[in-house]
Short mmCIF file of C-alpha atoms in Angstrom, two decimals:
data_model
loop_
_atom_site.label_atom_id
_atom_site.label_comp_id
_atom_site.label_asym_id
_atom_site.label_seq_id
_atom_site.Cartn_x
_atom_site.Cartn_y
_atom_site.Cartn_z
CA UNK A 5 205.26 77.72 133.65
CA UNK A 6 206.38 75.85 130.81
CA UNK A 7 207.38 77.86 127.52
CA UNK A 8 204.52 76.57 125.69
CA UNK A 9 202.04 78.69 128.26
CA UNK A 10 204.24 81.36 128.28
CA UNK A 11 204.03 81.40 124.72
CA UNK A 12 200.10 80.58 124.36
CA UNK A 13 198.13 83.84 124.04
CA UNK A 14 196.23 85.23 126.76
CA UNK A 15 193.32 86.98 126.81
CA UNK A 16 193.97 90.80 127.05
CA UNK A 17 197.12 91.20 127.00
CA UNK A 18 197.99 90.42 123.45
CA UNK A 19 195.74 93.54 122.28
CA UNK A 20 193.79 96.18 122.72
CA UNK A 21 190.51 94.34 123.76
CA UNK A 22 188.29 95.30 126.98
CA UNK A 23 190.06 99.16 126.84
CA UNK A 24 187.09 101.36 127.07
CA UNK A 25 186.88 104.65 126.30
CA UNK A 26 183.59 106.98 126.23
CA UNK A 27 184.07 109.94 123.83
CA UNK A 28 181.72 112.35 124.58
CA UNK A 29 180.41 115.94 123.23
CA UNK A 30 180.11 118.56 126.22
CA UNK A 31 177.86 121.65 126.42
CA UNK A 32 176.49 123.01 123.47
CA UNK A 33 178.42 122.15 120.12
CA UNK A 34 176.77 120.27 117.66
CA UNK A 35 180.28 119.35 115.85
CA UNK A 36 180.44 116.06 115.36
CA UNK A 37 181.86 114.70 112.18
CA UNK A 38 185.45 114.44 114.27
CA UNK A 39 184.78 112.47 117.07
CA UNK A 40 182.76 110.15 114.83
CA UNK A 41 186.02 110.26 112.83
CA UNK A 42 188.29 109.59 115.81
CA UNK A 43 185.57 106.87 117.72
CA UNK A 44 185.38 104.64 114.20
CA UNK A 45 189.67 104.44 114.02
CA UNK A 46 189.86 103.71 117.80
CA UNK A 47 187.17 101.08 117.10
CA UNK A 48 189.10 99.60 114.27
CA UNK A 49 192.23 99.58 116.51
CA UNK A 50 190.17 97.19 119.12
CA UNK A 51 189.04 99.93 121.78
CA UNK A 52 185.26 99.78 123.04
CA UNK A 53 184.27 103.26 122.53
CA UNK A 54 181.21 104.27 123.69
CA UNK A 55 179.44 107.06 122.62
CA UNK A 56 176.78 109.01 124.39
CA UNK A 57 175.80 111.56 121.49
CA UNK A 58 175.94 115.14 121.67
CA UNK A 59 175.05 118.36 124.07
CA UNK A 60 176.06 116.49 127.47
CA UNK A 61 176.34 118.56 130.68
CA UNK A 62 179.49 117.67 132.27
CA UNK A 63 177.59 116.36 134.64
CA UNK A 64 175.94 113.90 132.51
CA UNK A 65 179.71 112.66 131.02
CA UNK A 66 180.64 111.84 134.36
CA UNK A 67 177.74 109.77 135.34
CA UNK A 68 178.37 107.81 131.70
CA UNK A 69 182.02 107.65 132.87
CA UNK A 70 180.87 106.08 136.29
CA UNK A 71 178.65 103.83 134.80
CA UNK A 72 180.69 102.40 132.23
CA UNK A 73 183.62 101.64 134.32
CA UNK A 74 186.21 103.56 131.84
CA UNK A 75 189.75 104.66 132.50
CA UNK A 76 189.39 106.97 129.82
CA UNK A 77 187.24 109.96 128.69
CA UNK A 78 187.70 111.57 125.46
CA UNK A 79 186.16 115.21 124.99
CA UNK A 80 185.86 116.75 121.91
CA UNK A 81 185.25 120.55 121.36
CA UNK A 82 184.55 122.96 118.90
CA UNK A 83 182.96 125.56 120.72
CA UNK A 84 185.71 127.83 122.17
CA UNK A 85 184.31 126.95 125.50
CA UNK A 86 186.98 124.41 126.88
CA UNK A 87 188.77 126.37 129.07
CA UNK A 88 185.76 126.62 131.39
CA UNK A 89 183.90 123.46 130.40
CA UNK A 90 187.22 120.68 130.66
CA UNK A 91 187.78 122.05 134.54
CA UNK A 92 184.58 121.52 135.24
CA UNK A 93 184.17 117.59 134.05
CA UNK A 94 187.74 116.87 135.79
CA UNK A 95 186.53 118.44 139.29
CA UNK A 96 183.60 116.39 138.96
CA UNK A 97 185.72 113.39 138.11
CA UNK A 98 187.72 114.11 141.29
CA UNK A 99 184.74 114.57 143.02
CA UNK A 100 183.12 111.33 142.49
CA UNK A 101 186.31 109.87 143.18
CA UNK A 102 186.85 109.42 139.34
CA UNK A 103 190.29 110.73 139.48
CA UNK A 104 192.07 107.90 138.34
CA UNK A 105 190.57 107.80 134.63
CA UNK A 106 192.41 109.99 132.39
CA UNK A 107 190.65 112.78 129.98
CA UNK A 108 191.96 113.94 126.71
CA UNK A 109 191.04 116.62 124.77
CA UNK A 110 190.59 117.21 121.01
CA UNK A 111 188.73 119.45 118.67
CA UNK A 112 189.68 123.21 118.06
CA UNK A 113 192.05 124.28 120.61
CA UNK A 114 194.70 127.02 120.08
CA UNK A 115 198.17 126.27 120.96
CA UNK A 116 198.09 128.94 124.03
CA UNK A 117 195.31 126.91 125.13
CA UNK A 118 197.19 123.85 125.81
CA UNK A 119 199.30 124.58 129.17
CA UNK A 120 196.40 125.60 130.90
CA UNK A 121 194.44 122.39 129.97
CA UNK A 122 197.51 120.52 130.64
CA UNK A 123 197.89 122.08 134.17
CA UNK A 124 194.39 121.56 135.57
CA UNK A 125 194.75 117.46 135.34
CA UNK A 126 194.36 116.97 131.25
CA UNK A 127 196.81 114.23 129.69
CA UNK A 128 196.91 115.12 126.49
CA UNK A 129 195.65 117.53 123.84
CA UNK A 130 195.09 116.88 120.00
CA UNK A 131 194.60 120.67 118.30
CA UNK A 132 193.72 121.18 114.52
CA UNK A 133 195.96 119.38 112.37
CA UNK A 134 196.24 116.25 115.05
CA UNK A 135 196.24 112.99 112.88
CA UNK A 136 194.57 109.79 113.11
CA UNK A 137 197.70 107.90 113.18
CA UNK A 138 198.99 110.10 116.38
CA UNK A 139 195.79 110.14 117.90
CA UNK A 140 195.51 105.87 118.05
CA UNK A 141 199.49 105.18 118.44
CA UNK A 142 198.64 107.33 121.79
CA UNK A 143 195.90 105.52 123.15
CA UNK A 144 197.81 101.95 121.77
CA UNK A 145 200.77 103.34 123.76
CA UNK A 146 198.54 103.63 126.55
CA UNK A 147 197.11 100.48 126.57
CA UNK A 148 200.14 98.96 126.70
CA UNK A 149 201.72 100.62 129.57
CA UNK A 150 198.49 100.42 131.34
CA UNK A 151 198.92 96.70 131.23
CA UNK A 152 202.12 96.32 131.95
CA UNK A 153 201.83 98.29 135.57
CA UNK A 154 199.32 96.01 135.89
CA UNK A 155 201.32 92.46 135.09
CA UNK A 156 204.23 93.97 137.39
CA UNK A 157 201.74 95.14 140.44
CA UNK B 22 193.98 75.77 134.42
CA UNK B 23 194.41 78.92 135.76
CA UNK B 24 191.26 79.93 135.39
CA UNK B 25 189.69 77.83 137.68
CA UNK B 26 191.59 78.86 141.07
CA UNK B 27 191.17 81.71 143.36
CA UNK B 28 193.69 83.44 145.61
CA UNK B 29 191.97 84.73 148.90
CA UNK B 30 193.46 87.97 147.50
CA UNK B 31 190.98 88.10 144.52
CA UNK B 32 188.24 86.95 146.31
CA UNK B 33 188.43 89.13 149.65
CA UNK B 34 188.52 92.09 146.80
CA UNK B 35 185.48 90.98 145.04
CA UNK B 36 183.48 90.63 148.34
CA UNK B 37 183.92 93.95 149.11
CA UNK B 38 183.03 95.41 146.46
CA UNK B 39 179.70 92.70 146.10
CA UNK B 40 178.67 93.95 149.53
CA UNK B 41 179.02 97.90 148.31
CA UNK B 42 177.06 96.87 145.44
CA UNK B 43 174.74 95.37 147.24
CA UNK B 44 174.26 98.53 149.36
CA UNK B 45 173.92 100.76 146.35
CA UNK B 46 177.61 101.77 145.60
CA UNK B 47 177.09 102.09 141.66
CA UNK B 48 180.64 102.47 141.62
CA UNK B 49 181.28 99.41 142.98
CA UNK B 50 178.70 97.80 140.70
CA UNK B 51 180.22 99.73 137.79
CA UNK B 52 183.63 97.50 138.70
CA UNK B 53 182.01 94.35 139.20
CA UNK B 54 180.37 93.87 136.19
CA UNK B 55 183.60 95.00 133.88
CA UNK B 56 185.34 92.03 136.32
CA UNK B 57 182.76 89.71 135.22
CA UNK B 58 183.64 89.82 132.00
CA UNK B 59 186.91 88.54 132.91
CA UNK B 60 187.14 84.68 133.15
CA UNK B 61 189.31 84.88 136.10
CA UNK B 62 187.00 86.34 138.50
CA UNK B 63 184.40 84.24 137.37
CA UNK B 64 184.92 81.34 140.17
CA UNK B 65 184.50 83.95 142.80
CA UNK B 66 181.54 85.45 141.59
CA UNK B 67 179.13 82.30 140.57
CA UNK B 68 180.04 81.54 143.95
CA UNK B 69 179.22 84.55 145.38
CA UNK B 70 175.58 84.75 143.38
CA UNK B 71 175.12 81.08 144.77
CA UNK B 72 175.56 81.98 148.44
CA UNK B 73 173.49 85.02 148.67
CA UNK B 74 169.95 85.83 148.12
CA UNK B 75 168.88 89.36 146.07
CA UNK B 76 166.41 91.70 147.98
CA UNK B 77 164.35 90.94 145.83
CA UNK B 78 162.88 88.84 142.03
CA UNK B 79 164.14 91.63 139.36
CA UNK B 80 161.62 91.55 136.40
CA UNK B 81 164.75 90.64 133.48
CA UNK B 82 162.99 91.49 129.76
CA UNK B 83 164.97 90.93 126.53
CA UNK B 84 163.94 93.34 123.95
CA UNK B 85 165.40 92.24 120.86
CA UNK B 86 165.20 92.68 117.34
CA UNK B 87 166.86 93.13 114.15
CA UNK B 88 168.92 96.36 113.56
CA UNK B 89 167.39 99.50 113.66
CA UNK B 90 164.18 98.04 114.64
CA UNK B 91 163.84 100.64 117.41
CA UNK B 92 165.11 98.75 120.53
CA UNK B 93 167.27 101.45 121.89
CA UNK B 94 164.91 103.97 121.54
CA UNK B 95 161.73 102.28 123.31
CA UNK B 96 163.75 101.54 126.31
CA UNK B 97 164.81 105.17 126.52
CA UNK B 98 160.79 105.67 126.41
CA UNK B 99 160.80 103.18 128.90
CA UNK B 100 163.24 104.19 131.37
CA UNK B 101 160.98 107.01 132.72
CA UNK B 102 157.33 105.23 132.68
CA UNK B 103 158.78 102.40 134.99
CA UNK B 104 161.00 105.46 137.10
CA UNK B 105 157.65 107.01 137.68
CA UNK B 106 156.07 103.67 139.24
CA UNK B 107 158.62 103.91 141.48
CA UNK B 108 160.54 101.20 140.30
CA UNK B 109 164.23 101.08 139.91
CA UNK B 110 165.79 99.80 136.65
CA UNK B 111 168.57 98.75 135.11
CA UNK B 112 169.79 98.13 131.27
CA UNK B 113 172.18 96.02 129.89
CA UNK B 114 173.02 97.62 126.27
CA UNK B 115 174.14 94.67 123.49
CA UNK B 116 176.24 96.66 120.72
CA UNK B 117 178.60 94.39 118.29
CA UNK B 118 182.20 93.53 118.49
CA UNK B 119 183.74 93.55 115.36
CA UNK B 120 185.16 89.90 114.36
CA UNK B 121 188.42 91.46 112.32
CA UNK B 122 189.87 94.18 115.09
CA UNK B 123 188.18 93.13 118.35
CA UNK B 124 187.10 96.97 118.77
CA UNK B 125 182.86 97.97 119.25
CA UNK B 126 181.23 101.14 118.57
CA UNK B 127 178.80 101.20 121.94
CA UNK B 128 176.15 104.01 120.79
CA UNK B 129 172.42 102.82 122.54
CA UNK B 130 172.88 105.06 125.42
CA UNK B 131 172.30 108.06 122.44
CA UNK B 132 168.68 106.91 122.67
CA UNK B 133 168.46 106.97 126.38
CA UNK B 134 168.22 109.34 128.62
CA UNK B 135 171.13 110.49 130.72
CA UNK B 136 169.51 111.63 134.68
CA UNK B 137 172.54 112.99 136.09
CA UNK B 138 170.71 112.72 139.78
CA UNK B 139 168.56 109.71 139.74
CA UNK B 140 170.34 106.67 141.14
CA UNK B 141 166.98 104.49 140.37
CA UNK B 142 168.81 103.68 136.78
CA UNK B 143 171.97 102.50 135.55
CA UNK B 144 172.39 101.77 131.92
CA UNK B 145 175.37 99.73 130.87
CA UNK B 146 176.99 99.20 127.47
CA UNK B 147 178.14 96.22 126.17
CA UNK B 148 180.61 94.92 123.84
CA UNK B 149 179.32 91.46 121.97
CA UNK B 150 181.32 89.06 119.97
CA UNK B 151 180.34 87.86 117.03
CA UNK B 152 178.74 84.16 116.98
CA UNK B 153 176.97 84.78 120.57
CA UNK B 154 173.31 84.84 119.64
CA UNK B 155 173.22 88.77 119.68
CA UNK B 156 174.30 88.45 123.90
CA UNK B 157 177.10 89.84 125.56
CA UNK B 158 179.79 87.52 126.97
CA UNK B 159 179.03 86.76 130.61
CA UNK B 160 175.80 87.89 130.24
CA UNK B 161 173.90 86.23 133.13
CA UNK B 162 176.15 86.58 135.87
CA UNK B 163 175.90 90.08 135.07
CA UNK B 164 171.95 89.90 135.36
CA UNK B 165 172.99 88.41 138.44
CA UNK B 166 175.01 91.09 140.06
CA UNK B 167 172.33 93.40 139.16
CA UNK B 168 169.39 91.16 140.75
CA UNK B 169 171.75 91.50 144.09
CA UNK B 170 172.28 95.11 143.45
CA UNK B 171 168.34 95.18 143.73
CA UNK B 172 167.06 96.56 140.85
CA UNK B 173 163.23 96.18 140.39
CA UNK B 174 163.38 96.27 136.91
CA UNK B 175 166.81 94.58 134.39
CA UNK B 176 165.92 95.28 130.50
CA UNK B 177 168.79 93.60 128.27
CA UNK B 178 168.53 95.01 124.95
CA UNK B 179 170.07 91.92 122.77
CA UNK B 180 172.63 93.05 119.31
CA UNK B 181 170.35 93.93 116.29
CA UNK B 182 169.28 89.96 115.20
CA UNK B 183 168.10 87.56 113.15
CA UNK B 184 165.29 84.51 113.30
CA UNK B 185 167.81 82.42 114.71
CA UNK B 186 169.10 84.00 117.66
CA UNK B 187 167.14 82.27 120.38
CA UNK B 188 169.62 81.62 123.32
CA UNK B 189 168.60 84.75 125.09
CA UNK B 190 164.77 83.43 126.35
CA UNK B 191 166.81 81.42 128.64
CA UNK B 192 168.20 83.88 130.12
CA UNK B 193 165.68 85.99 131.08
CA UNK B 194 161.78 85.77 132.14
CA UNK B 195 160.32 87.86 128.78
CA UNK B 196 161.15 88.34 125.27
CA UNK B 197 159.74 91.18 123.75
CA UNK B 198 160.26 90.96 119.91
CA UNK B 199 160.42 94.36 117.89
CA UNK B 200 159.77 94.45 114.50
CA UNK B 201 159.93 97.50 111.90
CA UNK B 202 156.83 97.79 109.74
CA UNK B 203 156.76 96.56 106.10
CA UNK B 204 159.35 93.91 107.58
CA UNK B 205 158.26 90.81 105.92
CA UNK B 206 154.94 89.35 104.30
CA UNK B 207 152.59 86.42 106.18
CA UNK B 208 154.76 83.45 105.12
CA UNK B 209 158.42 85.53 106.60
CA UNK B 210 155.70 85.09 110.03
CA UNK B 211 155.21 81.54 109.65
CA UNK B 212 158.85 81.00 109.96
CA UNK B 213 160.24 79.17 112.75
CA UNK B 214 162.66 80.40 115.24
CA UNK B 215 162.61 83.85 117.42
CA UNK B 216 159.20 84.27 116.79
CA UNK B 217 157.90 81.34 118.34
CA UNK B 218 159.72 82.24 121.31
CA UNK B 219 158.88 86.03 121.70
CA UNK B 220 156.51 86.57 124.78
CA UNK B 221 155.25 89.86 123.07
CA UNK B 222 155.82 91.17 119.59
CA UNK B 223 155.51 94.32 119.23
CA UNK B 224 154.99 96.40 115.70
CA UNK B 225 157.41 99.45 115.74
CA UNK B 226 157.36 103.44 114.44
CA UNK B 227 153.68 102.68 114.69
CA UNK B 228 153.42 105.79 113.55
CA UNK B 229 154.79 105.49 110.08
CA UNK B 230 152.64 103.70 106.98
CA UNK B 231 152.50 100.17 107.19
CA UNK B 232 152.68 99.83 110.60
CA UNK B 233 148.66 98.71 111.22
CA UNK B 234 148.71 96.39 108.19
CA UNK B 235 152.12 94.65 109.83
CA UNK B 236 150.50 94.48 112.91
CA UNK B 237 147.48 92.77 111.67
CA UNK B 238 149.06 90.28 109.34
CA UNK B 239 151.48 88.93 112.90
CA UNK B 240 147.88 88.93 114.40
CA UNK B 241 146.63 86.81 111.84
CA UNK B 242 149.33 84.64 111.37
CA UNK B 243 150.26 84.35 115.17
CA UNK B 244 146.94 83.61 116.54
CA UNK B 245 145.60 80.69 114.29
CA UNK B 246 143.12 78.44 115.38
CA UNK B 247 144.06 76.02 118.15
CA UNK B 248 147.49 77.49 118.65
CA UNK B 249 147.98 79.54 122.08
CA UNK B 250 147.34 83.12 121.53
CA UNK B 251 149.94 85.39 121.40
CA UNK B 252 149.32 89.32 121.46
CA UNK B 253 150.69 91.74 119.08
CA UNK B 254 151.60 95.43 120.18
CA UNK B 255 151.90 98.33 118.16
CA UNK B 256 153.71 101.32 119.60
CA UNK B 257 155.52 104.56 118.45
CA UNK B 258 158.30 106.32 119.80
CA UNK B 259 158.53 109.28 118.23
CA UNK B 260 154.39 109.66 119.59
CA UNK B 261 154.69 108.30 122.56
CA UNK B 262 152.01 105.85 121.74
CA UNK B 263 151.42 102.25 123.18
CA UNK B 264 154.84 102.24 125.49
CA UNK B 265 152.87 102.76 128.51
CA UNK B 266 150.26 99.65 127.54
CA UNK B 267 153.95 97.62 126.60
CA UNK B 268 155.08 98.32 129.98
CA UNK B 269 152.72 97.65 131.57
CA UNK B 270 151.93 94.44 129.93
CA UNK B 271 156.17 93.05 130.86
CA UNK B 272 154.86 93.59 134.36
CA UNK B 273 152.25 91.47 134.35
CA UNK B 274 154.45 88.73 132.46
CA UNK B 275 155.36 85.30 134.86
CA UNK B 276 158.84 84.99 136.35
CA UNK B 277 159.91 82.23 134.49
CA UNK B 278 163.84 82.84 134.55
CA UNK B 279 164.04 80.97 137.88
CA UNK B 280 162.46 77.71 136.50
CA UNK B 281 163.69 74.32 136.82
CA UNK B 282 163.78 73.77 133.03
CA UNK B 283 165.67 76.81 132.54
CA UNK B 284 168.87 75.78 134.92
CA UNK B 285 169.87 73.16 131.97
CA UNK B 286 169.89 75.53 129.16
CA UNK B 287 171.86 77.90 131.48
CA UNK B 288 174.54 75.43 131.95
CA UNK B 289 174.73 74.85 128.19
CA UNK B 290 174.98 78.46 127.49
CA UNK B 291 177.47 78.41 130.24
CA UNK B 292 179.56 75.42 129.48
CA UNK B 293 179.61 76.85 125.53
CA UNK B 294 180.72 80.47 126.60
CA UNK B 295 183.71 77.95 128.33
CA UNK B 296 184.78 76.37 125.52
CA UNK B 297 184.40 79.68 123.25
CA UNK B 298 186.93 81.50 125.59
CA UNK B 299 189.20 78.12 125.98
CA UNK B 300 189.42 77.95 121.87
CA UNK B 301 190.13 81.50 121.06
CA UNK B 302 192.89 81.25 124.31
CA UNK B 303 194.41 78.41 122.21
CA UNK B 304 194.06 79.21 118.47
CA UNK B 305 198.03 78.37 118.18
CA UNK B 306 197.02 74.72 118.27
CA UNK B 307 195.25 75.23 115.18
CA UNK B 308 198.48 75.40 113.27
CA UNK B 309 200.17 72.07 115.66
CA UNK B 310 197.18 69.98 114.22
CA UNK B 311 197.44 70.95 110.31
CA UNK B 312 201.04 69.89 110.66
CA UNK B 313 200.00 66.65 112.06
CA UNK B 314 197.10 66.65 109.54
CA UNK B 315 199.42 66.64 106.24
CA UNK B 316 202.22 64.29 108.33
CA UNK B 317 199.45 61.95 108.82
CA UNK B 318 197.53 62.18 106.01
CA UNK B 319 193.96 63.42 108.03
CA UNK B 320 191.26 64.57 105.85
CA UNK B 321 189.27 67.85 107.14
CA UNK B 322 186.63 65.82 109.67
CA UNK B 323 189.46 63.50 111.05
CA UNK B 324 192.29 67.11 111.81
CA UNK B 325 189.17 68.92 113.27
CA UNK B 326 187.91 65.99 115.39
CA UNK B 327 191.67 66.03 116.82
CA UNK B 328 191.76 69.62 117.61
CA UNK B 329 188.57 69.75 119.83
CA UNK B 330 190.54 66.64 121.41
CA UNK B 331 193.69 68.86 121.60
CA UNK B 332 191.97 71.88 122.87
CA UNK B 333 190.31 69.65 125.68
CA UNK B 334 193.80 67.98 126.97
CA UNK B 335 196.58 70.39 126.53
CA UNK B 336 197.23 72.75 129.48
#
């Protein structure tokens, strides 16, 4: 390949473009001024979020997962109930045979809370206090390895 | 190019996951159309449409519109009316890319419905650059996959447009036109462009004021004296008024995707979406020909006429 190709952008792999991720309300919280918040800075970083709205049954975010073809799932909550609600989407996941996209959580989560979520199959965890910044250099960080397991394989 | 080869690899890996599709793996289907959008599979797949037949002639609508006109929500009115004639349906959801980041906001599936058991629909959201007529990238050999996948039913809800964006009729075998009450006067109806092409226009929240005296001003206007008739539609979402009549209306609509006339404008579409991806793959030319420009001493018409020429030669 001459340098000039090498050189030449290519599509996808210079950015973030084509990285979907749904964000998605579960059960019965009607909080939703943060992952509004958090879905308009990953948009302005280049992701495709999609957003199904609020009061989803964990069943319902994994059929949006499914459909949509996303690697990852972003679930906020604000209801206290994420201890039984999170386990429940991510045996569904493995279930369907979804176990390859990756869920984070966000919303109001005490620290003690974190291990647990952690341990059942969760990748990462933004509490109160998380900030934007963190939040998309994650998913950016992401991205990029993503890509570049999939330039090597 | 690149683009334009296939390694056995590849293609073995797409055929199996067509044929799952093709037996109802939604999974697989899921896969295959985020692949589409990838000009590297492309080859295989054409190829693949062009070699097999679909069970059966999906019904493809457009329901377009400008933003907020309603589009979202009527299909998610939709959705169960055609479920419940035991039809199967599938949507393709237009949302907008944003031309300075690259990143979308995909939020039409808030309208719909989520059936967590029903395998009869599949909705799909799509990311849609700016410049494409209000259509996704790759937009008909995803219709495509879907046709195989054997959906009775495709709806492709367009971006929120204007009068000019047009290129969609050809992809598809009805264009249902929404439009929001109190949305223009009779002259903004005399206008040429997306209303001439609509198959049905339809008068949304036909439930708030304005609504009737819209409807009857498109009648007027549409339906003048010697010109074919078009009819105008008035329904309400938040009443649940008129959808039923809409549907079934589309179903009566001819198949007119599949004519002759039609394969041109396809290849136009097709052979545009081409050079589209091949200029934004090589926007570092751009700077190669303004050197050139000042060294030579091109005016504007002269440097651009040279790029297209550069963009079509260099590897």
């Amino acid at each position: 390949m001459s340098s000039d190709a090498m050189n030449a952008p290519r599509r996808g792999n210079m950015n973030t473009k084509n990285q979907r991720i749904v964000l998605a309300k579960v059960g019965l919280d009607g909080h939703d001024r943060g992952i509004k918040v958090v879905a308009r800075a990953l948009r302005d970083a280049g992701f495709e979020v999609i957003y199904p709205g609020l009061w989803l049954s964990p069943e319902a975010v994994v059929r949006v997962v499914a459909e949509e073809d996303a690697p990852w799932l972003g679930i906020s909550l604000l209801s206290g109930t994420h201890l039984v609600l999170v386990p429940k989407v991510l045996e569904l996941l493995r279930q369907q045979g979804l176990s390859h996209v990756r869920v984070v959580v966000g919303g109001t989560i005490p620290e003690e809370d974190v291990a647990p979520l952690l341990a059942c199959g969760v990748a990462k965890v933004f509490g109160p206090g998380s900030s934007l910044a963190d939040i998309v250099s994650y998913f950016k960080s992401e991205a990029y390895h993503e890509r570049t397991r999939c330039n090597s394989g | 190019m690149s683009a334009r080869d296939v390694t056995p690899d590849e293609s073995s890996e797409l055929q199996g996951l067509w044929q799952a599709a093709k037996q109802g793996d939604r999974r697989a289907l899921a896969r295959l159309l985020t692949l589409a959008g990838q000009s590297e599979h492309k080859p295989t797949l054409y190829r693949l449409l062009a070699h097999s037949s679909p069970p059966r002639s999906s019904l493809v609508s457009a329901i377009t519109g400008s933003p907020g006109a309603g589009k979202s929500s009527l299909i998610g009115k939709m959705l169960p009316l055609i479920r419940q004639q035991g039809h199967t349906v599938a949507v393709l959801a237009c949302d907008p890319r944003s031309p300075l980041t690259g990143g979308a906001l995909l939020g039409d599936r808030i309208r719909m419905p989520v059936t967590v058991e029903d395998q009869g629909i599949y909705i799909r959201s799509l990311a849609t650059p700016p410049g494409r007529q209000g259509i996704a990238e790759s937009l008909d050999i995803r219709v495509g996959i879907l046709e195989h996948s054997g959906f009775d039913w495709i709806l492709v809800e367009t971006v929120g447009v204007g009068q000019g964006d047009v290129a969609v009729r050809d992809l598809v075998d009805c264009v249902v036109l929404l439009i929001p009450p109190e949305s223009g006067d009779e002259i903004q109806w005399e206008k040429a462009g997306l209303l001439e092409l609509a198959d049905l226009v339809v008068v949304s929240k036909g439930d708030m004021p304005g609504a009737t005296r819209t409807a009857a001003q498109l009648q007027q206007t549409l339906n003048l004296p010697g010109f074919p008739p078009k009819q105008i539609l008035v329904v309400s979402v938040a009443r649940n008024l008129g959808i039923a009549e809409l549907v079934k209306q589309l179903h009566e609509q001819p198949r007119r995707r599949h004519a002759p006339e039609r394969r041109g404008q396809r290849l136009l579409l097709l052979a545009q979406e081409i050079l589209a991806e091949r200029f934004a793959e090589r926007k570092d030319l751009v700077q190669g020909v303004l050197a050139e420009a000042r060294r030579q001493g091109w005016d504007d018409w002269q440097a651009a006429n040279e790029l297209v020429h550069w963009l079509m030669t260099h590897e």
